[in-house]
Short mmCIF file of C-alpha atoms in Angstrom, two decimals:
data_model
loop_
_atom_site.label_atom_id
_atom_site.label_comp_id
_atom_site.label_asym_id
_atom_site.label_seq_id
_atom_site.Cartn_x
_atom_site.Cartn_y
_atom_site.Cartn_z
CA UNK A 292 -43.22 -17.83 17.35
CA UNK A 293 -39.57 -18.80 17.32
CA UNK A 294 -38.61 -21.95 15.41
CA UNK A 295 -35.78 -23.96 16.93
CA UNK A 296 -34.48 -26.43 14.33
CA UNK A 297 -34.16 -30.01 15.56
CA UNK A 298 -30.99 -32.00 15.02
CA UNK A 299 -32.67 -33.78 12.09
CA UNK A 300 -33.61 -30.44 10.53
CA UNK A 301 -30.05 -29.17 10.94
CA UNK A 302 -28.77 -32.31 9.22
CA UNK A 303 -31.22 -31.68 6.35
CA UNK A 304 -29.36 -28.45 5.65
CA UNK A 305 -26.34 -30.60 4.75
CA UNK A 306 -28.33 -31.45 1.61
CA UNK A 307 -26.85 -28.28 0.10
CA UNK A 308 -23.35 -29.57 0.83
CA UNK A 309 -24.13 -32.80 -1.02
CA UNK A 310 -25.51 -30.84 -3.99
CA UNK A 311 -22.30 -28.82 -4.22
CA UNK A 312 -20.17 -31.96 -3.90
CA UNK A 313 -22.13 -33.60 -6.72
CA UNK A 314 -21.62 -30.58 -8.96
CA UNK A 315 -17.89 -30.67 -8.24
CA UNK A 316 -17.69 -34.41 -8.95
CA UNK A 317 -19.70 -34.20 -12.18
CA UNK A 318 -17.67 -31.31 -13.55
CA UNK A 319 -14.42 -32.89 -12.31
CA UNK A 320 -13.45 -29.74 -10.43
CA UNK A 321 -10.75 -30.68 -7.97
CA UNK A 322 -12.21 -28.99 -4.90
CA UNK A 323 -14.12 -31.81 -3.16
CA UNK A 324 -11.55 -32.51 -0.47
CA UNK A 325 -11.26 -28.86 0.44
CA UNK A 326 -15.02 -28.47 0.67
CA UNK A 327 -15.37 -31.53 2.91
CA UNK A 328 -12.56 -30.33 5.18
CA UNK A 329 -14.08 -26.84 5.28
CA UNK A 330 -17.53 -28.19 6.19
CA UNK A 331 -16.10 -30.44 8.90
CA UNK A 332 -14.02 -27.61 10.31
CA UNK A 333 -16.98 -25.24 10.24
CA UNK A 334 -19.23 -27.74 12.02
CA UNK A 335 -16.69 -28.67 14.70
CA UNK A 336 -15.57 -25.08 15.26
CA UNK A 337 -19.15 -23.85 15.62
CA UNK A 338 -20.11 -26.65 18.04
CA UNK A 339 -17.00 -25.98 20.08
CA UNK A 340 -17.65 -22.21 20.05
CA UNK A 341 -21.22 -22.87 21.14
CA UNK A 342 -20.05 -24.78 24.21
CA UNK A 343 -17.36 -22.19 24.99
CA UNK A 344 -19.94 -19.41 24.73
CA UNK A 345 -22.37 -21.29 27.00
CA UNK A 346 -19.58 -21.70 29.55
CA UNK A 347 -18.58 -18.04 29.31
CA UNK A 348 -22.17 -16.80 29.55
CA UNK A 349 -22.76 -18.91 32.66
CA UNK A 350 -19.49 -17.89 34.29
CA UNK A 351 -18.93 -14.24 33.34
CA UNK A 352 -15.52 -13.01 34.48
CA UNK A 353 -13.51 -10.00 33.27
CA UNK A 354 -10.32 -12.06 32.83
CA UNK A 355 -12.11 -14.69 30.75
CA UNK A 356 -13.69 -12.07 28.48
CA UNK A 357 -10.34 -10.31 28.07
CA UNK A 358 -8.66 -13.64 27.29
CA UNK A 359 -11.16 -14.27 24.50
CA UNK A 360 -10.57 -10.80 22.98
CA UNK A 361 -6.81 -11.38 23.28
CA UNK A 362 -7.04 -14.77 21.55
CA UNK A 363 -9.21 -13.35 18.75
CA UNK A 364 -6.64 -10.60 18.15
CA UNK A 365 -3.73 -13.09 18.12
CA UNK A 366 -5.55 -15.36 15.65
CA UNK A 367 -6.44 -12.38 13.48
CA UNK A 368 -2.79 -11.27 13.37
CA UNK A 369 -1.59 -14.78 12.51
CA UNK A 370 -4.26 -15.01 9.86
CA UNK A 371 -3.04 -11.77 8.24
CA UNK A 372 0.55 -13.12 8.10
CA UNK A 373 -0.73 -16.31 6.46
CA UNK A 374 -3.13 -14.63 4.07
CA UNK A 375 -0.79 -12.03 2.56
CA UNK A 376 1.03 -13.79 -0.26
CA UNK A 377 4.03 -11.44 -0.15
CA UNK A 378 7.24 -11.62 1.88
CA UNK A 379 6.81 -9.50 5.01
CA UNK A 380 9.74 -7.96 6.87
CA UNK A 381 9.99 -8.43 10.61
CA UNK A 382 9.40 -4.73 11.22
CA UNK A 383 6.31 -4.76 8.98
CA UNK A 384 4.97 -7.74 10.93
CA UNK A 385 5.45 -5.80 14.16
CA UNK A 386 3.53 -2.85 12.70
CA UNK A 387 0.71 -5.18 11.58
CA UNK A 388 0.44 -6.65 15.08
CA UNK A 389 0.59 -3.24 16.76
CA UNK A 390 -2.04 -1.58 14.54
CA UNK A 391 -4.32 -4.60 14.65
CA UNK A 392 -4.17 -4.85 18.45
CA UNK A 393 -4.36 -1.15 19.35
CA UNK A 394 -6.84 -0.16 16.62
CA UNK A 395 -9.36 -2.93 17.10
CA UNK A 396 -9.20 -3.02 20.89
CA UNK A 397 -9.79 0.74 21.00
CA UNK A 398 -12.84 0.38 18.73
CA UNK A 399 -14.22 -2.60 20.67
CA UNK A 400 -14.05 -0.78 24.00
CA UNK A 401 -15.32 2.51 22.56
CA UNK A 402 -18.27 0.53 21.25
CA UNK A 403 -18.92 -1.47 24.41
CA UNK A 404 -18.42 1.34 26.91
CA UNK A 405 -19.81 4.38 25.09
CA UNK A 406 -22.06 3.32 22.19
CA UNK A 407 -23.81 0.41 23.93
CA UNK A 408 -22.97 1.30 27.54
CA UNK A 409 -22.79 -2.40 28.49
CA UNK A 410 -22.82 -3.01 32.24
CA UNK A 411 -20.73 -4.78 33.44
CA UNK A 412 -18.30 -3.96 30.61
CA UNK A 413 -17.05 -7.56 30.37
CA UNK A 414 -20.52 -9.06 29.82
CA UNK A 415 -19.55 -11.87 27.38
CA UNK A 416 -22.94 -11.76 25.65
CA UNK A 417 -21.94 -8.38 24.18
CA UNK A 418 -18.15 -8.21 24.34
CA UNK A 419 -17.48 -11.47 22.50
CA UNK A 420 -19.76 -11.22 19.43
CA UNK A 421 -19.04 -7.52 18.95
CA UNK A 422 -15.33 -8.05 19.49
CA UNK A 423 -15.43 -10.85 16.92
CA UNK A 424 -17.11 -8.74 14.30
CA UNK A 425 -14.92 -5.68 14.77
CA UNK A 426 -11.66 -7.65 14.99
CA UNK A 427 -12.61 -9.88 12.04
CA UNK A 428 -13.38 -6.94 9.78
CA UNK A 429 -10.25 -5.07 10.85
CA UNK A 430 -8.32 -8.21 9.92
CA UNK A 431 -9.77 -8.21 6.40
CA UNK A 432 -9.07 -4.48 6.07
CA UNK A 433 -5.45 -4.73 7.18
CA UNK A 434 -4.87 -7.78 4.94
CA UNK A 435 -5.95 -5.71 1.95
CA UNK A 436 -3.91 -2.74 3.14
CA UNK A 437 -0.77 -4.87 3.59
CA UNK A 438 -1.11 -6.39 0.12
CA UNK A 439 -1.70 -3.05 -1.57
CA UNK A 440 1.06 -1.27 0.34
CA UNK A 441 3.70 -3.97 -0.27
CA UNK A 442 2.78 -4.43 -3.93
CA UNK A 443 2.61 -0.65 -4.43
CA UNK A 444 6.08 -0.17 -2.95
CA UNK A 445 7.49 -2.97 -5.11
CA UNK A 446 5.83 -1.87 -8.36
CA UNK A 447 6.65 1.81 -7.91
CA UNK A 448 10.19 1.40 -6.62
CA UNK A 449 11.62 3.38 -9.51
CA UNK A 450 9.23 6.29 -9.20
CA UNK A 451 9.74 6.43 -5.40
CA UNK A 452 13.50 6.60 -5.88
CA UNK A 453 13.07 9.32 -8.49
CA UNK A 454 11.02 11.32 -6.02
CA UNK A 455 13.66 10.79 -3.29
CA UNK A 456 16.36 11.99 -5.69
CA UNK A 457 14.32 15.14 -6.26
CA UNK A 458 14.39 15.87 -2.54
CA UNK A 459 11.08 14.32 -1.51
CA UNK A 460 10.72 12.93 2.01
CA UNK A 461 9.72 9.23 2.20
CA UNK A 462 6.26 10.44 3.25
CA UNK A 463 5.83 12.64 0.16
CA UNK A 464 7.38 10.04 -2.16
CA UNK A 465 4.92 7.34 -1.07
CA UNK A 466 1.81 9.44 -0.39
CA UNK A 467 -0.17 8.10 -3.35
CA UNK A 468 0.72 4.47 -2.59
CA UNK A 469 -0.20 4.86 1.09
CA UNK A 470 -3.49 6.59 0.22
CA UNK A 471 -4.30 3.89 -2.33
CA UNK A 472 -3.64 1.13 0.23
CA UNK A 473 -5.99 2.81 2.74
CA UNK A 474 -8.64 3.38 0.08
CA UNK A 475 -8.54 -0.28 -1.04
CA UNK A 476 -8.87 -1.43 2.56
CA UNK A 477 -12.02 0.56 3.32
CA UNK A 478 -13.69 0.15 -0.09
CA UNK A 479 -15.31 -3.26 0.63
CA UNK A 480 -16.86 -1.82 3.82
CA UNK A 481 -18.21 1.18 1.91
CA UNK A 482 -19.59 -1.14 -0.80
CA UNK A 483 -21.35 -3.34 1.73
CA UNK A 484 -22.86 -0.23 3.35
CA UNK A 485 -24.32 0.76 -0.03
CA UNK A 486 -26.00 -2.63 -0.58
CA UNK A 487 -27.08 -3.09 3.00
CA UNK A 488 -30.79 -3.74 3.53
CA UNK A 489 -31.57 -3.75 -0.20
CA UNK A 490 -29.18 -6.17 -1.88
CA UNK A 491 -28.71 -8.32 1.18
CA UNK A 492 -29.74 -8.60 4.79
CA UNK A 493 -26.55 -9.01 6.78
CA UNK A 494 -25.97 -12.19 8.77
CA UNK A 495 -26.21 -10.58 12.17
CA UNK A 496 -29.52 -8.93 11.42
CA UNK A 497 -30.93 -12.08 9.83
CA UNK A 498 -29.88 -14.08 12.88
CA UNK A 499 -31.55 -11.66 15.26
CA UNK A 500 -34.80 -11.57 13.28
CA UNK A 501 -34.89 -15.38 13.06
CA UNK A 502 -34.42 -15.65 16.80
CA UNK A 503 -37.44 -13.46 17.42
CA UNK A 504 -36.00 -9.97 17.94
CA UNK A 505 -38.03 -7.09 16.48
CA UNK A 506 -36.69 -5.97 13.08
CA UNK A 507 -36.37 -2.42 14.43
CA UNK A 508 -34.00 -3.55 17.19
CA UNK A 509 -32.15 -5.76 14.70
CA UNK A 510 -31.76 -2.79 12.34
CA UNK A 511 -30.53 -0.52 15.13
CA UNK A 512 -27.89 -3.06 16.03
CA UNK A 513 -26.93 -3.57 12.40
CA UNK A 514 -26.59 0.17 11.85
CA UNK A 515 -24.31 0.75 14.80
CA UNK A 516 -22.30 -2.40 14.19
CA UNK A 517 -21.70 -1.34 10.54
CA UNK A 518 -20.45 2.04 11.75
CA UNK A 519 -18.31 0.23 14.30
CA UNK A 520 -16.88 -1.97 11.53
CA UNK A 521 -16.15 1.13 9.44
CA UNK A 522 -14.34 2.69 12.40
CA UNK A 523 -12.44 -0.45 13.23
CA UNK A 524 -11.30 -0.94 9.61
CA UNK A 525 -10.31 2.68 9.09
CA UNK A 526 -8.56 3.17 12.45
CA UNK A 527 -6.51 -0.05 12.22
CA UNK A 528 -5.68 0.52 8.56
CA UNK A 529 -4.64 4.16 8.90
CA UNK A 530 -2.40 3.17 11.82
CA UNK A 531 -0.94 0.38 9.71
CA UNK A 532 -0.28 2.38 6.52
CA UNK A 533 1.04 5.45 8.38
CA UNK A 534 3.55 3.35 10.31
CA UNK A 535 4.02 0.61 7.71
CA UNK A 536 5.45 2.69 4.85
CA UNK A 537 8.35 3.73 7.10
CA UNK A 538 9.57 0.13 7.30
CA UNK A 539 10.47 0.32 3.61
CA UNK A 540 13.09 3.01 4.34
CA UNK A 541 16.26 3.01 6.40
CA UNK A 542 17.28 5.74 8.83
CA UNK A 543 18.98 7.67 6.01
CA UNK A 544 15.61 7.79 4.23
CA UNK A 545 16.78 5.38 1.52
CA UNK A 546 14.41 2.84 0.02
CA UNK A 547 15.39 -0.65 1.26
CA UNK A 548 15.76 -3.17 -1.53
CA UNK A 549 14.61 -6.44 -0.02
CA UNK A 550 12.44 -6.09 3.08
CA UNK A 551 14.04 -8.71 5.32
CA UNK A 552 14.75 -6.91 8.59
CA UNK B 5 21.04 13.61 -9.12
CA UNK B 6 19.68 11.83 -12.15
CA UNK B 7 19.64 8.07 -12.71
CA UNK B 8 20.12 6.47 -16.09
CA UNK B 9 16.56 5.20 -16.26
CA UNK B 10 14.42 8.31 -16.09
CA UNK B 11 11.52 8.10 -13.67
CA UNK B 12 8.62 10.06 -15.09
CA UNK B 13 5.44 10.65 -13.12
CA UNK B 14 1.97 10.26 -14.65
CA UNK B 15 0.53 13.54 -15.91
CA UNK B 16 1.92 16.07 -18.36
CA UNK B 17 5.37 17.56 -18.93
CA UNK B 18 4.56 20.71 -16.94
CA UNK B 19 3.60 18.73 -13.83
CA UNK B 20 6.73 16.61 -14.17
CA UNK B 21 9.02 19.61 -14.47
CA UNK B 22 7.46 21.17 -11.38
CA UNK B 23 7.62 17.95 -9.34
CA UNK B 24 11.15 18.51 -8.01
CA UNK B 25 10.31 22.04 -6.87
CA UNK B 26 7.18 20.77 -5.15
CA UNK B 27 9.04 17.95 -3.38
CA UNK B 28 11.78 20.26 -2.15
CA UNK B 29 9.19 22.94 -1.26
CA UNK B 30 10.80 25.60 -3.46
CA UNK B 31 8.79 28.35 -5.21
CA UNK B 32 7.27 27.06 -8.45
CA UNK B 33 8.65 28.14 -11.84
CA UNK B 34 6.73 30.44 -14.22
CA UNK B 35 5.57 29.37 -17.71
CA UNK B 36 8.44 31.21 -19.51
CA UNK B 37 10.96 29.55 -17.18
CA UNK B 38 9.47 26.14 -17.99
CA UNK B 39 9.59 26.89 -21.74
CA UNK B 40 13.24 27.90 -21.38
CA UNK B 41 14.08 24.61 -19.71
CA UNK B 42 12.39 22.69 -22.55
CA UNK B 43 14.63 24.54 -25.02
CA UNK B 44 17.68 23.86 -22.88
CA UNK B 45 17.09 20.09 -22.94
CA UNK B 46 16.22 20.22 -26.66
CA UNK B 47 12.65 19.04 -26.18
CA UNK B 48 10.36 20.41 -28.89
CA UNK B 49 7.03 19.73 -27.23
CA UNK B 50 4.31 21.64 -25.44
CA UNK B 51 4.13 21.65 -21.64
CA UNK B 52 0.66 20.06 -21.82
CA UNK B 53 1.98 16.96 -23.57
CA UNK B 54 1.13 13.86 -21.51
CA UNK B 55 4.17 11.87 -20.36
CA UNK B 56 2.53 8.48 -20.97
CA UNK B 57 3.49 8.35 -24.66
CA UNK B 58 7.00 9.84 -24.48
CA UNK B 59 9.95 7.92 -25.92
CA UNK B 60 12.88 6.96 -23.70
CA UNK B 61 14.97 9.86 -25.02
CA UNK B 62 12.13 12.31 -24.38
CA UNK B 63 11.67 10.97 -20.87
CA UNK B 64 15.39 11.40 -20.23
CA UNK B 65 15.14 15.03 -21.25
CA UNK B 66 12.03 15.69 -19.12
CA UNK B 67 13.88 14.17 -16.13
CA UNK B 68 16.97 16.29 -16.82
CA UNK B 69 14.85 19.43 -17.21
CA UNK B 70 13.21 18.70 -13.88
CA UNK B 71 16.61 18.54 -12.19
CA UNK B 72 17.90 21.71 -13.88
CA UNK B 73 14.80 23.63 -12.82
CA UNK B 74 15.77 23.01 -9.21
CA UNK B 75 18.94 24.99 -9.91
CA UNK B 76 21.32 22.71 -7.97
CA UNK B 77 24.95 23.67 -7.32
CA UNK B 78 26.23 20.16 -8.11
CA UNK B 79 24.80 17.91 -10.81
CA UNK B 80 25.39 14.15 -10.72
CA UNK B 81 24.14 12.67 -13.99
CA UNK B 82 24.26 9.02 -14.98
CA UNK B 83 24.28 8.81 -18.78
CA UNK B 84 21.69 11.54 -19.31
CA UNK B 85 21.87 11.27 -23.12
CA UNK B 86 22.15 7.48 -23.61
CA UNK B 87 18.87 7.27 -25.53
CA UNK B 88 19.44 10.30 -27.78
CA UNK B 89 20.63 10.49 -31.40
CA UNK B 90 24.06 12.07 -31.95
CA UNK B 91 22.85 15.49 -33.07
CA UNK B 92 20.36 15.92 -30.23
CA UNK B 93 22.92 14.57 -27.78
CA UNK B 94 25.47 17.13 -28.92
CA UNK B 95 23.01 20.03 -28.70
CA UNK B 96 21.71 18.96 -25.30
CA UNK B 97 25.10 18.37 -23.69
CA UNK B 98 26.32 21.68 -25.13
CA UNK B 99 23.50 23.65 -23.55
CA UNK B 100 23.92 21.66 -20.34
CA UNK B 101 27.63 22.49 -20.17
CA UNK B 102 26.93 26.17 -20.98
CA UNK B 103 24.29 26.23 -18.24
CA UNK B 104 26.67 24.82 -15.62
CA UNK B 105 29.58 27.06 -16.70
CA UNK B 106 27.48 30.22 -16.63
CA UNK B 107 26.08 29.37 -13.24
CA UNK B 108 29.47 28.33 -11.81
CA UNK B 109 28.12 24.86 -11.05
CA UNK B 110 29.82 21.47 -10.81
CA UNK B 111 28.81 18.78 -13.29
CA UNK B 112 29.79 15.14 -12.77
CA UNK B 113 28.57 12.98 -15.60
CA UNK B 114 28.91 9.31 -16.49
CA UNK B 115 29.01 8.63 -20.20
CA UNK B 116 29.98 5.93 -22.67
CA UNK B 117 29.94 8.33 -25.58
CA UNK B 118 33.45 9.07 -26.93
CA UNK B 119 32.01 12.04 -28.87
CA UNK B 120 30.76 13.67 -25.68
CA UNK B 121 34.16 13.16 -24.05
CA UNK B 122 36.04 14.58 -27.03
CA UNK B 123 33.81 17.64 -27.34
CA UNK B 124 33.17 18.61 -23.75
CA UNK B 125 35.83 17.10 -21.52
CA UNK B 126 37.40 19.08 -18.69
CA UNK B 127 38.57 16.34 -16.41
CA UNK B 128 38.16 12.75 -17.50
CA UNK B 129 38.38 9.85 -15.05
CA UNK B 130 38.47 6.45 -16.72
CA UNK B 131 37.19 3.69 -14.49
CA UNK B 132 37.33 -0.08 -14.75
CA UNK B 133 35.65 -2.04 -11.99
CA UNK B 134 36.87 -0.37 -8.81
CA UNK B 135 40.12 0.97 -10.26
CA UNK B 136 41.00 4.28 -11.78
CA UNK B 137 42.69 3.71 -15.12
CA UNK B 138 43.44 7.37 -15.79
CA UNK B 139 42.61 10.80 -14.42
CA UNK B 140 43.50 13.77 -16.56
CA UNK B 141 42.56 17.42 -16.68
CA UNK B 142 42.14 18.99 -20.06
CA UNK B 143 42.99 22.69 -20.23
CA UNK B 144 40.57 24.73 -22.31
#
């Protein structure tokens, strides 16, 4: 039997929001406004997405599906720019956009066309949720990679210059920093793979089980989507770090002091 | 080329000395060659000593040794002995000058030490801002 919560039941879930607000008020933690805004945004965004998805599912069209994937990628790229708290050069921003777009779109289509074999390929029921998950996780991965790479270049400026003076190429001089940035970007994915199924049941799987799908099917989906996320994070991040470190050097292989161009 | 602030990589002295050769893809030095370089830069330590707890003067000498091991034809050194005491400075610059003379190399060195200039000068260029105050060759 599948339970469909009524509007009243959904509103009961807002009880948890009130509890959190009360805790914040009692402890005088200045976070109430943010929480209210976040809850409102979440509710409105989800309702809106629901209607958009209903429209898309009823009117499947390749251009519409592609437009959604395109918009997701653009929002993800903008989100990375906003989330990274470090100054980003224009060339680094271009590299972020390029790796995010090419890496995640490659993974999404590999997944849709080969792993799932969705027919027609633009079926919004598959393309949109899977695109969202793969693009969203790639976004988190690249954000981490950007932060680690930029901070690593800044903190190790002296040691990079020493290596350059000893005849190292920019690639050799920054190898450890680039590797560390990649490693930090994929570590959260690896950690969540370790805890998966035991420490927590991931949202997608929980959602499928609640809506009446057999746990076996839900697990199959979860397994392949996790591998897809791993691929999407590692492909976008390796593209980013491999191209990104070069933006810290000029054409004479000198380390640039302030990354502004 | 050696900057005034010596960049030393994590690890031990041996790995640091070999770093330049690795970066420039030259054949690595043997243990006796490494020991000889330590003597040349007046560093009385073992090759296994970790670099994390070296003093500034010791780091300067590791960095200089690393450059010398690469056997360059021209050496550009920015105050390589600024953190050394007078005696060690004298001994180190002396072996450095001997090393460059024997090998027929060119050594360009920036220094604020009058003692170093008096003892080892060949051609001294005095600079102030962007102007040359004096440029004299000293016959030996």
